[in-house]
Amino acid sequence: MKDLFLRALRCETVPRPPVWLMRQAGRYMPQYRALREKHTLWEMFHRPELALAVTKQPIEHLGIDAAILFSDILVIAEALGLSVRFPDQGGPRVEPPIHTAEQVEALPLMDVEECLSYVFETIRIVKADIDIPLIGFCGAPFTLASYFIDSSNHSSFERAKKWMQEDPKSFHMLLYKITQATIFYLKGQIEAGVDALQIFDSWASVLDEAQFTEFSVPYLQQILSAIEPTGVPVIVFCRGSSLRFDALSKIKPSGISFDWHLSMKELRQKVPQGIAIQGNFNPEFLKLSKGEIETQVKELLSSMQDEKGFIAGLGHGVLPDTPFENVRHFVDVVKNYK
Ligand code: CP3
């Protein structure tokens, strides 16, 4: 049963769907909050023994089928000569913000192996310690670029969109540089031992279809092509992925992580066999009663009974104010489903 997640991701027949959750280690978890009281987030990402402890928390306390490395999509900024802070309030900040073509031109591609050695060290010690698959990850180039351009008010992305329209050439250069660093970064994660990868395109939902096609898809494609020879499976997560199942299927990731706008059954029919699908409850769902959670999970699992390539989870990350007991119940219901 230890390889359920990887088998489902390869679309093999499995006795039950595997389950894991985005943000499965986080503030909803009492054990996480206890550690977080003693350390800054920056320390928790940069000190391998702390990142190891957090990565293991959901294995120990939830019994999930895959672990995800405890890190953040923004640490890669350090490999492009930028700094990233995680203040207690207001979300992460990447500094200095990138506002001009000259700045893009001057962005160095530093030695990823060296700059992000603490991530690779975390992966090595996690792998030596756990017996379920470990998921490594990165941000998608468009999502990272948006944070590099303006992390002070990342809900509007006006500056990124304006730049994209007024000077697409330098915007593409920024995406290209991020993609190059990301490929080194993911290859380093693979060498250190991750079993699968997930690319987070959390801000793809602010793009219209033409913009998504021009500014996100080609870079996702470049990353997938670079990783393909390693044989390590890659899942693509986009906010709003159910609107984009066609474009995402065409770039042939191993799996696509879906939001809750379409049913998994319907998505299974739309996405070609051979590409796994993951999801897709609204994270708010985990605030319902345990009875209601159980009913809805069983409905989903029963609708997917005969389907291959299905991984149970949420359409986005666990919310910090989710009752821990409900998350555990969700995982238990999936694991006990017959
Ligand atoms: O359990 C996991 O999913 C693995 C760890 C993980 C984190 N960030 C830890 C984290 C992962 C996969 C991420 C990815 C990430 N980081 C994304 C893409 C996924 C998504 O949610 O759409 C994005 C956009 C970021 C950027 C980021 N990091 C934001 C916007 C924030 C602040 C928001 C918040 O929840 O406070 C962070 C900080 C962060 N990264 C936390 C965690 C657990 C918050 C922890 C805390 O304050 O203690």
mmCIF file of C-alpha atoms and ligand atoms in Angstrom:
data_model
loop_
_atom_site.group_PDB
_atom_site.id
_atom_site.type_symbol
_atom_site.label_atom_id
_atom_site.label_comp_id
_atom_site.label_asym_id
_atom_site.label_seq_id
_atom_site.Cartn_x
_atom_site.Cartn_y
_atom_site.Cartn_z
ATOM 1 C CA MET A 1 0.000 0.000 0.000
ATOM 2 C CA LYS A 2 3.021 2.281 0.331
ATOM 3 C CA ASP A 3 3.119 2.822 -3.429
ATOM 4 C CA LEU A 4 -0.617 3.501 -3.942
ATOM 5 C CA PHE A 5 -0.011 7.144 -4.810
ATOM 6 C CA LEU A 6 2.606 6.408 -7.474
ATOM 7 C CA ARG A 7 0.545 3.574 -8.917
ATOM 8 C CA ALA A 8 -2.563 5.750 -9.206
ATOM 9 C CA LEU A 9 -0.439 8.498 -10.743
ATOM 10 C CA ARG A 10 0.693 5.975 -13.358
ATOM 11 C CA CYS A 11 -3.013 5.152 -13.911
ATOM 12 C CA GLU A 12 -2.619 1.551 -12.745
ATOM 13 C CA THR A 13 -5.463 -0.345 -11.088
ATOM 14 C CA VAL A 14 -5.377 0.224 -7.316
ATOM 15 C CA PRO A 15 -7.441 -1.244 -4.438
ATOM 16 C CA ARG A 16 -8.556 2.249 -3.315
ATOM 17 C CA PRO A 17 -7.686 5.805 -4.328
ATOM 18 C CA PRO A 18 -4.689 7.327 -2.532
ATOM 19 C CA VAL A 19 -5.194 10.552 -0.579
ATOM 20 C CA TRP A 20 -2.986 13.533 0.227
ATOM 21 C CA LEU A 21 -3.717 17.253 0.612
ATOM 22 C CA MET A 22 -2.137 20.490 -0.496
ATOM 23 C CA ARG A 23 -1.007 22.361 2.649
ATOM 24 C CA GLN A 24 -1.392 19.184 4.643
ATOM 25 C CA ALA A 25 1.273 20.532 7.002
ATOM 26 C CA GLY A 26 0.036 23.895 8.195
ATOM 27 C CA ARG A 27 -1.668 26.042 10.722
ATOM 28 C CA TYR A 28 -4.849 23.958 11.063
ATOM 29 C CA MET A 29 -2.614 21.353 12.732
ATOM 30 C CA PRO A 30 -1.922 21.745 16.497
ATOM 31 C CA GLN A 31 1.464 20.047 16.125
ATOM 32 C CA TYR A 32 2.463 22.533 13.394
ATOM 33 C CA ARG A 33 1.357 25.528 15.474
ATOM 34 C CA ALA A 34 3.398 24.282 18.438
ATOM 35 C CA LEU A 35 6.583 24.183 16.338
ATOM 36 C CA ARG A 36 5.736 27.429 14.571
ATOM 37 C CA GLU A 37 5.511 29.245 17.932
ATOM 38 C CA LYS A 38 9.187 28.537 18.480
ATOM 39 C CA HIS A 39 10.493 29.311 14.973
ATOM 40 C CA THR A 40 10.025 31.794 12.165
ATOM 41 C CA LEU A 41 8.727 30.463 8.875
ATOM 42 C CA TRP A 42 12.058 31.359 7.242
ATOM 43 C CA GLU A 43 13.851 29.141 9.782
ATOM 44 C CA MET A 44 11.403 26.323 9.208
ATOM 45 C CA PHE A 45 12.069 26.404 5.463
ATOM 46 C CA HIS A 46 15.848 26.826 5.773
ATOM 47 C CA ARG A 47 16.701 24.379 8.561
ATOM 48 C CA PRO A 48 16.477 20.807 7.211
ATOM 49 C CA GLU A 49 15.775 19.225 10.612
ATOM 50 C CA LEU A 50 12.766 21.548 11.112
ATOM 51 C CA ALA A 51 11.496 21.061 7.543
ATOM 52 C CA LEU A 52 11.843 17.298 8.088
ATOM 53 C CA ALA A 53 9.789 17.453 11.292
ATOM 54 C CA VAL A 54 6.991 19.407 9.562
ATOM 55 C CA THR A 55 7.001 17.186 6.450
ATOM 56 C CA LYS A 56 6.477 14.186 8.744
ATOM 57 C CA GLN A 57 3.632 15.668 10.822
ATOM 58 C CA PRO A 58 0.811 14.734 8.422
ATOM 59 C CA ILE A 59 2.288 11.234 7.983
ATOM 60 C CA GLU A 60 2.198 10.689 11.717
ATOM 61 C CA HIS A 61 -1.045 12.451 12.575
ATOM 62 C CA LEU A 62 -3.165 11.931 9.445
ATOM 63 C CA GLY A 63 -1.739 8.809 7.833
ATOM 64 C CA ILE A 64 -1.793 10.256 4.312
ATOM 65 C CA ASP A 65 -0.495 8.277 1.302
ATOM 66 C CA ALA A 66 2.113 10.792 0.108
ATOM 67 C CA ALA A 67 4.210 13.432 1.843
ATOM 68 C CA ILE A 68 4.925 16.839 0.323
ATOM 69 C CA LEU A 69 8.227 18.517 1.024
ATOM 70 C CA PHE A 70 7.856 21.379 3.494
ATOM 71 C CA SER A 71 9.167 24.400 1.631
ATOM 72 C CA ASP A 72 7.701 27.248 -0.407
ATOM 73 C CA ILE A 73 7.440 28.047 -4.112
ATOM 74 C CA LEU A 74 9.216 31.365 -3.498
ATOM 75 C CA VAL A 75 12.557 30.087 -2.165
ATOM 76 C CA ILE A 76 13.758 29.809 -5.776
ATOM 77 C CA ALA A 77 13.957 33.622 -5.813
ATOM 78 C CA GLU A 78 17.271 33.153 -3.986
ATOM 79 C CA ALA A 79 18.708 31.388 -7.056
ATOM 80 C CA LEU A 80 17.918 34.493 -9.119
ATOM 81 C CA GLY A 81 19.698 36.805 -6.711
ATOM 82 C CA LEU A 82 16.520 38.023 -4.992
ATOM 83 C CA SER A 83 15.641 37.753 -1.354
ATOM 84 C CA VAL A 84 12.425 36.442 0.107
ATOM 85 C CA ARG A 85 10.916 37.244 3.477
ATOM 86 C CA PHE A 86 8.026 35.586 5.224
ATOM 87 C CA PRO A 87 6.625 38.247 7.566
ATOM 88 C CA ASP A 88 4.093 37.111 10.175
ATOM 89 C CA GLN A 89 1.424 39.242 8.539
ATOM 90 C CA GLY A 90 0.626 39.992 4.911
ATOM 91 C CA GLY A 91 2.123 37.102 2.944
ATOM 92 C CA PRO A 92 5.640 36.584 1.587
ATOM 93 C CA ARG A 93 7.679 39.421 0.038
ATOM 94 C CA VAL A 94 10.223 39.055 -2.746
ATOM 95 C CA GLU A 95 12.776 41.864 -2.867
ATOM 96 C CA PRO A 96 13.685 43.919 -4.727
ATOM 97 C CA PRO A 97 10.538 43.830 -6.885
ATOM 98 C CA ILE A 98 11.271 43.383 -10.608
ATOM 99 C CA HIS A 99 9.826 46.296 -12.567
ATOM 100 C CA THR A 100 12.011 46.886 -15.614
ATOM 101 C CA ALA A 101 13.456 45.078 -18.624
ATOM 102 C CA GLU A 102 16.921 46.113 -17.379
ATOM 103 C CA GLN A 103 16.332 44.291 -14.105
ATOM 104 C CA VAL A 104 15.252 41.156 -15.970
ATOM 105 C CA GLU A 105 18.337 41.392 -18.140
ATOM 106 C CA ALA A 106 20.542 41.653 -15.047
ATOM 107 C CA LEU A 107 18.947 38.757 -13.103
ATOM 108 C CA PRO A 108 21.742 36.269 -12.467
ATOM 109 C CA LEU A 109 21.206 32.528 -12.732
ATOM 110 C CA MET A 110 23.113 31.460 -9.675
ATOM 111 C CA ASP A 111 24.273 27.970 -8.782
ATOM 112 C CA VAL A 112 20.957 26.342 -7.819
ATOM 113 C CA GLU A 113 22.730 23.384 -6.209
ATOM 114 C CA GLU A 114 24.473 25.773 -3.837
ATOM 115 C CA CYS A 115 21.746 28.401 -3.253
ATOM 116 C CA LEU A 116 19.065 25.851 -2.511
ATOM 117 C CA SER A 117 21.288 23.201 -0.915
ATOM 118 C CA TYR A 118 19.148 23.295 2.242
ATOM 119 C CA VAL A 119 16.124 22.093 0.222
ATOM 120 C CA PHE A 120 18.114 19.201 -1.253
ATOM 121 C CA GLU A 121 19.448 18.314 2.191
ATOM 122 C CA THR A 122 15.867 18.287 3.541
ATOM 123 C CA ILE A 123 14.820 15.919 0.766
ATOM 124 C CA ARG A 124 17.712 13.574 1.542
ATOM 125 C CA ILE A 125 16.935 13.357 5.253
ATOM 126 C CA VAL A 126 13.172 13.067 4.656
ATOM 127 C CA LYS A 127 13.712 10.217 2.196
ATOM 128 C CA ALA A 128 15.922 8.384 4.688
ATOM 129 C CA ASP A 129 13.184 8.694 7.291
ATOM 130 C CA ILE A 130 9.839 7.964 5.583
ATOM 131 C CA ASP A 131 8.410 4.993 3.733
ATOM 132 C CA ILE A 132 5.752 6.682 1.584
ATOM 133 C CA PRO A 133 6.388 8.668 -1.605
ATOM 134 C CA LEU A 134 7.724 12.207 -1.296
ATOM 135 C CA ILE A 135 6.380 14.956 -3.567
ATOM 136 C CA GLY A 136 8.749 17.785 -4.461
ATOM 137 C CA PHE A 137 7.416 20.962 -6.062
ATOM 138 C CA CYS A 138 7.956 24.334 -7.667
ATOM 139 C CA GLY A 139 5.907 27.360 -8.659
ATOM 140 C CA ALA A 140 4.958 27.745 -12.311
ATOM 141 C CA PRO A 141 6.934 30.491 -14.081
ATOM 142 C CA PHE A 142 3.916 32.782 -14.495
ATOM 143 C CA THR A 143 2.934 32.503 -10.823
ATOM 144 C CA LEU A 144 6.520 33.120 -9.694
ATOM 145 C CA ALA A 145 6.916 36.061 -12.080
ATOM 146 C CA SER A 146 3.778 37.638 -10.611
ATOM 147 C CA TYR A 147 5.258 37.434 -7.116
ATOM 148 C CA PHE A 148 8.626 38.760 -8.287
ATOM 149 C CA ILE A 149 6.939 41.746 -9.907
ATOM 150 C CA ASP A 150 4.628 42.598 -7.055
ATOM 151 C CA SER A 151 4.399 40.610 -3.875
ATOM 152 C CA SER A 152 2.991 43.508 -1.877
ATOM 153 C CA ASN A 153 -0.496 43.194 -3.289
ATOM 154 C CA HIS A 154 -0.612 39.890 -5.034
ATOM 155 C CA SER A 155 -4.370 39.805 -5.473
ATOM 156 C CA SER A 156 -4.561 42.269 -8.347
ATOM 157 C CA PHE A 157 -1.520 41.439 -10.490
ATOM 158 C CA GLU A 158 -2.181 44.642 -12.369
ATOM 159 C CA ARG A 159 1.463 45.420 -12.808
ATOM 160 C CA ALA A 160 2.243 41.965 -14.202
ATOM 161 C CA LYS A 161 -0.657 42.145 -16.648
ATOM 162 C CA LYS A 162 0.254 45.653 -17.759
ATOM 163 C CA TRP A 163 3.855 44.597 -18.389
ATOM 164 C CA MET A 164 2.717 41.512 -20.297
ATOM 165 C CA GLN A 165 0.662 43.720 -22.610
ATOM 166 C CA GLU A 166 3.093 46.612 -23.016
ATOM 167 C CA ASP A 167 6.387 44.746 -23.314
ATOM 168 C CA PRO A 168 5.745 41.027 -23.916
ATOM 169 C CA LYS A 169 9.356 40.500 -25.012
ATOM 170 C CA SER A 170 10.906 41.312 -21.660
ATOM 171 C CA PHE A 171 8.075 39.556 -19.845
ATOM 172 C CA HIS A 172 8.923 36.412 -21.810
ATOM 173 C CA MET A 173 12.574 36.895 -20.889
ATOM 174 C CA LEU A 174 11.597 36.926 -17.221
ATOM 175 C CA LEU A 175 9.533 33.739 -17.673
ATOM 176 C CA TYR A 176 12.408 32.135 -19.558
ATOM 177 C CA LYS A 177 14.925 32.891 -16.809
ATOM 178 C CA ILE A 178 12.599 31.560 -14.123
ATOM 179 C CA THR A 179 12.034 28.428 -16.215
ATOM 180 C CA GLN A 180 15.779 27.802 -16.545
ATOM 181 C CA ALA A 181 16.294 28.096 -12.776
ATOM 182 C CA THR A 182 13.236 25.904 -12.154
ATOM 183 C CA ILE A 183 14.530 23.100 -14.374
ATOM 184 C CA PHE A 184 17.827 23.031 -12.443
ATOM 185 C CA TYR A 185 15.856 23.159 -9.209
ATOM 186 C CA LEU A 186 13.573 20.232 -10.081
ATOM 187 C CA LYS A 187 16.460 18.146 -11.376
ATOM 188 C CA GLY A 188 18.226 18.793 -8.061
ATOM 189 C CA GLN A 189 15.108 17.673 -6.182
ATOM 190 C CA ILE A 190 15.020 14.488 -8.269
ATOM 191 C CA GLU A 191 18.685 13.786 -7.608
ATOM 192 C CA ALA A 192 18.084 14.276 -3.898
ATOM 193 C CA GLY A 193 15.317 11.665 -4.049
ATOM 194 C CA VAL A 194 11.768 13.010 -4.628
ATOM 195 C CA ASP A 195 9.376 10.443 -6.117
ATOM 196 C CA ALA A 196 7.031 12.869 -7.890
ATOM 197 C CA LEU A 197 6.738 16.603 -8.539
ATOM 198 C CA GLN A 198 3.905 19.105 -8.543
ATOM 199 C CA ILE A 199 3.992 22.454 -10.340
ATOM 200 C CA PHE A 200 1.802 25.121 -8.717
ATOM 201 C CA ASP A 201 0.324 27.667 -11.136
ATOM 202 C CA SER A 202 -1.762 29.303 -8.443
ATOM 203 C CA TRP A 203 -2.239 32.580 -10.295
ATOM 204 C CA ALA A 204 -3.016 31.174 -13.742
ATOM 205 C CA SER A 205 -6.648 31.989 -13.029
ATOM 206 C CA VAL A 206 -6.027 35.737 -13.551
ATOM 207 C CA LEU A 207 -5.075 35.084 -17.189
ATOM 208 C CA ASP A 208 -7.582 34.896 -20.014
ATOM 209 C CA GLU A 209 -7.305 32.014 -22.415
ATOM 210 C CA ALA A 210 -5.032 33.759 -24.920
ATOM 211 C CA GLN A 211 -2.723 34.974 -22.138
ATOM 212 C CA PHE A 212 -2.649 31.527 -20.545
ATOM 213 C CA THR A 213 -1.713 30.041 -23.909
ATOM 214 C CA GLU A 214 1.039 32.569 -24.471
ATOM 215 C CA PHE A 215 2.480 33.182 -21.008
ATOM 216 C CA SER A 216 1.912 30.018 -19.018
ATOM 217 C CA VAL A 217 1.530 26.914 -21.201
ATOM 218 C CA PRO A 218 4.858 27.078 -23.125
ATOM 219 C CA TYR A 219 6.854 27.319 -19.897
ATOM 220 C CA LEU A 220 4.946 24.467 -18.245
ATOM 221 C CA GLN A 221 5.673 22.525 -21.408
ATOM 222 C CA GLN A 222 9.403 23.313 -21.252
ATOM 223 C CA ILE A 223 9.568 22.092 -17.666
ATOM 224 C CA LEU A 224 7.675 18.877 -18.479
ATOM 225 C CA SER A 225 9.936 18.178 -21.469
ATOM 226 C CA ALA A 226 13.066 18.700 -19.385
ATOM 227 C CA ILE A 227 11.854 16.360 -16.622
ATOM 228 C CA GLU A 228 10.385 13.691 -18.894
ATOM 229 C CA PRO A 229 13.644 11.769 -19.491
ATOM 230 C CA THR A 230 14.036 11.252 -15.731
ATOM 231 C CA GLY A 231 10.761 9.279 -15.617
ATOM 232 C CA VAL A 232 9.644 11.130 -12.468
ATOM 233 C CA PRO A 233 5.912 11.878 -12.706
ATOM 234 C CA VAL A 234 4.800 15.531 -12.701
ATOM 235 C CA ILE A 235 1.375 16.835 -11.609
ATOM 236 C CA VAL A 236 0.255 20.278 -12.759
ATOM 237 C CA PHE A 237 -1.968 22.319 -10.441
ATOM 238 C CA CYS A 238 -3.621 25.497 -11.716
ATOM 239 C CA ARG A 239 -6.179 27.545 -9.921
ATOM 240 C CA GLY A 240 -9.127 27.284 -12.323
ATOM 241 C CA SER A 241 -7.775 24.095 -13.927
ATOM 242 C CA SER A 242 -11.228 22.739 -14.809
ATOM 243 C CA LEU A 243 -11.573 25.576 -17.320
ATOM 244 C CA ARG A 244 -8.227 24.594 -18.807
ATOM 245 C CA PHE A 245 -8.413 20.799 -18.960
ATOM 246 C CA ASP A 246 -7.886 20.805 -22.707
ATOM 247 C CA ALA A 247 -4.733 22.963 -22.806
ATOM 248 C CA LEU A 248 -3.353 21.122 -19.774
ATOM 249 C CA SER A 249 -4.055 17.667 -21.215
ATOM 250 C CA LYS A 250 -2.243 18.617 -24.438
ATOM 251 C CA ILE A 251 1.053 19.202 -22.645
ATOM 252 C CA LYS A 252 0.754 15.666 -21.222
ATOM 253 C CA PRO A 253 1.629 15.959 -17.546
ATOM 254 C CA SER A 254 1.426 12.707 -15.531
ATOM 255 C CA GLY A 255 -1.465 14.211 -13.569
ATOM 256 C CA ILE A 256 -3.642 17.318 -13.311
ATOM 257 C CA SER A 257 -4.855 18.675 -9.970
ATOM 258 C CA PHE A 258 -8.418 19.998 -10.327
ATOM 259 C CA ASP A 259 -10.586 22.567 -8.582
ATOM 260 C CA TRP A 260 -14.195 21.871 -7.680
ATOM 261 C CA HIS A 261 -16.034 23.466 -10.607
ATOM 262 C CA LEU A 262 -16.658 20.195 -12.446
ATOM 263 C CA SER A 263 -17.196 16.731 -11.031
ATOM 264 C CA MET A 264 -14.265 14.317 -11.057
ATOM 265 C CA LYS A 265 -16.376 11.880 -13.028
ATOM 266 C CA GLU A 266 -16.901 14.469 -15.756
ATOM 267 C CA LEU A 267 -13.224 15.456 -15.685
ATOM 268 C CA ARG A 268 -12.177 11.799 -15.974
ATOM 269 C CA GLN A 269 -14.169 11.651 -19.198
ATOM 270 C CA LYS A 270 -12.661 14.864 -20.561
ATOM 271 C CA VAL A 271 -9.008 14.175 -19.686
ATOM 272 C CA PRO A 272 -7.327 11.456 -21.789
ATOM 273 C CA GLN A 273 -6.760 8.091 -20.121
ATOM 274 C CA GLY A 274 -3.127 7.874 -19.098
ATOM 275 C CA ILE A 275 -3.206 11.276 -17.375
ATOM 276 C CA ALA A 276 -4.184 10.974 -13.687
ATOM 277 C CA ILE A 277 -6.602 13.438 -12.097
ATOM 278 C CA GLN A 278 -6.401 14.716 -8.540
ATOM 279 C CA GLY A 279 -8.903 16.553 -6.346
ATOM 280 C CA ASN A 280 -11.302 18.074 -5.944
ATOM 281 C CA PHE A 281 -13.286 19.169 -2.874
ATOM 282 C CA ASN A 282 -13.597 22.848 -2.085
ATOM 283 C CA PRO A 283 -11.360 23.326 1.003
ATOM 284 C CA GLU A 284 -14.424 24.851 2.776
ATOM 285 C CA PHE A 285 -15.952 21.384 2.590
ATOM 286 C CA LEU A 286 -13.683 20.279 5.444
ATOM 287 C CA LYS A 287 -15.560 22.642 7.772
ATOM 288 C CA LEU A 288 -18.812 20.669 7.427
ATOM 289 C CA SER A 289 -19.890 18.084 10.003
ATOM 290 C CA LYS A 290 -18.065 14.765 10.028
ATOM 291 C CA GLY A 291 -21.240 13.016 8.901
ATOM 292 C CA GLU A 292 -21.596 15.327 5.901
ATOM 293 C CA ILE A 293 -17.911 14.900 5.010
ATOM 294 C CA GLU A 294 -18.312 11.145 5.104
ATOM 295 C CA THR A 295 -21.406 11.204 2.887
ATOM 296 C CA GLN A 296 -19.796 13.405 0.254
ATOM 297 C CA VAL A 297 -16.492 11.516 0.218
ATOM 298 C CA LYS A 298 -18.320 8.228 -0.232
ATOM 299 C CA GLU A 299 -20.352 9.730 -3.074
ATOM 300 C CA LEU A 300 -17.186 10.858 -4.817
ATOM 301 C CA LEU A 301 -15.385 7.559 -4.310
ATOM 302 C CA SER A 302 -18.361 5.587 -5.495
ATOM 303 C CA SER A 303 -18.650 7.746 -8.643
ATOM 304 C CA MET A 304 -14.960 7.018 -9.367
ATOM 305 C CA GLN A 305 -15.088 3.329 -8.435
ATOM 306 C CA ASP A 306 -14.167 1.893 -11.812
ATOM 307 C CA GLU A 307 -11.907 4.689 -12.968
ATOM 308 C CA LYS A 308 -8.142 4.538 -13.189
ATOM 309 C CA GLY A 309 -5.830 7.422 -12.398
ATOM 310 C CA PHE A 310 -7.710 9.089 -9.540
ATOM 311 C CA ILE A 311 -6.109 10.655 -6.456
ATOM 312 C CA ALA A 312 -8.443 11.947 -3.742
ATOM 313 C CA GLY A 313 -7.827 15.407 -2.314
ATOM 314 C CA LEU A 314 -8.873 19.041 -2.319
ATOM 315 C CA GLY A 315 -9.094 21.579 -5.118
ATOM 316 C CA HIS A 316 -6.699 23.884 -3.221
ATOM 317 C CA GLY A 317 -4.856 23.950 0.119
ATOM 318 C CA VAL A 318 -6.316 23.130 3.548
ATOM 319 C CA LEU A 319 -7.517 26.395 5.146
ATOM 320 C CA PRO A 320 -5.869 27.416 8.436
ATOM 321 C CA ASP A 321 -9.210 27.514 10.315
ATOM 322 C CA THR A 322 -10.193 23.950 9.384
ATOM 323 C CA PRO A 323 -10.846 21.663 12.372
ATOM 324 C CA PHE A 324 -8.000 19.160 12.536
ATOM 325 C CA GLU A 325 -10.376 16.306 13.429
ATOM 326 C CA ASN A 326 -12.304 16.860 10.196
ATOM 327 C CA VAL A 327 -9.159 16.573 8.091
ATOM 328 C CA ARG A 328 -8.291 13.325 9.832
ATOM 329 C CA HIS A 329 -11.831 12.067 9.307
ATOM 330 C CA PHE A 330 -11.633 12.881 5.598
ATOM 331 C CA VAL A 331 -8.417 10.876 5.236
ATOM 332 C CA ASP A 332 -9.840 7.973 7.278
ATOM 333 C CA VAL A 333 -12.993 7.773 5.159
ATOM 334 C CA VAL A 334 -10.934 7.525 1.957
ATOM 335 C CA LYS A 335 -8.590 4.943 3.466
ATOM 336 C CA ASN A 336 -11.378 2.750 4.805
ATOM 337 C CA TYR A 337 -13.455 2.865 1.643
ATOM 338 C CA LYS A 338 -14.185 -0.543 0.179
HETATM 339 O O1 CP3 B 1 1.987 21.201 2.804
HETATM 340 C C1 CP3 B 1 2.284 21.723 1.698
HETATM 341 O O2 CP3 B 1 1.460 21.945 0.782
HETATM 342 C C2 CP3 B 1 3.754 21.962 1.407
HETATM 343 C C3 CP3 B 1 4.283 23.234 1.710
HETATM 344 C C4 CP3 B 1 3.921 24.447 0.887
HETATM 345 C C5 CP3 B 1 3.939 25.760 1.429
HETATM 346 N N1 CP3 B 1 3.737 26.645 0.412
HETATM 347 C C6 CP3 B 1 4.213 26.091 2.828
HETATM 348 C C7 CP3 B 1 3.714 27.385 3.350
HETATM 349 C C8 CP3 B 1 3.617 24.569 -0.466
HETATM 350 C C9 CP3 B 1 3.414 23.471 -1.507
HETATM 351 C C10 CP3 B 1 3.504 25.960 -0.743
HETATM 352 C C11 CP3 B 1 3.245 26.490 -2.094
HETATM 353 C C12 CP3 B 1 2.896 27.910 -2.233
HETATM 354 N N2 CP3 B 1 3.433 28.996 -1.573
HETATM 355 C C13 CP3 B 1 1.980 28.405 -3.187
HETATM 356 C C14 CP3 B 1 1.235 27.556 -4.206
HETATM 357 C C15 CP3 B 1 0.100 26.835 -3.591
HETATM 358 C C16 CP3 B 1 -1.139 27.650 -3.322
HETATM 359 O O3 CP3 B 1 -1.492 27.731 -2.139
HETATM 360 O O4 CP3 B 1 -1.733 28.156 -4.277
HETATM 361 C C17 CP3 B 1 1.932 29.792 -3.068
HETATM 362 C C18 CP3 B 1 1.068 30.751 -3.873
HETATM 363 C C19 CP3 B 1 2.865 30.152 -2.051
HETATM 364 C C20 CP3 B 1 3.210 31.519 -1.578
HETATM 365 C C21 CP3 B 1 2.882 31.684 -0.144
HETATM 366 N N3 CP3 B 1 3.597 31.138 0.911
HETATM 367 C C22 CP3 B 1 1.834 32.458 0.417
HETATM 368 C C23 CP3 B 1 0.815 33.240 -0.384
HETATM 369 C C24 CP3 B 1 1.940 32.343 1.807
HETATM 370 C C25 CP3 B 1 1.109 33.068 2.843
HETATM 371 C C26 CP3 B 1 -0.256 32.538 2.842
HETATM 372 C C27 CP3 B 1 -0.578 31.866 4.121
HETATM 373 O O5 CP3 B 1 -1.157 30.759 4.051
HETATM 374 O O6 CP3 B 1 -0.250 32.440 5.160
HETATM 375 C C28 CP3 B 1 3.029 31.498 2.098
HETATM 376 C C29 CP3 B 1 3.484 31.059 3.432
HETATM 377 C C30 CP3 B 1 3.396 29.588 3.653
HETATM 378 N N4 CP3 B 1 3.953 28.641 2.830
HETATM 379 C C31 CP3 B 1 2.753 28.930 4.737
HETATM 380 C C32 CP3 B 1 2.957 27.540 4.556
HETATM 381 C C33 CP3 B 1 2.515 26.384 5.422
HETATM 382 C C34 CP3 B 1 2.013 29.630 5.888
HETATM 383 C C35 CP3 B 1 2.552 29.110 7.154
HETATM 384 C C36 CP3 B 1 2.549 29.947 8.374
HETATM 385 O O7 CP3 B 1 2.319 31.173 8.382
HETATM 386 O O8 CP3 B 1 2.877 29.301 9.382
#
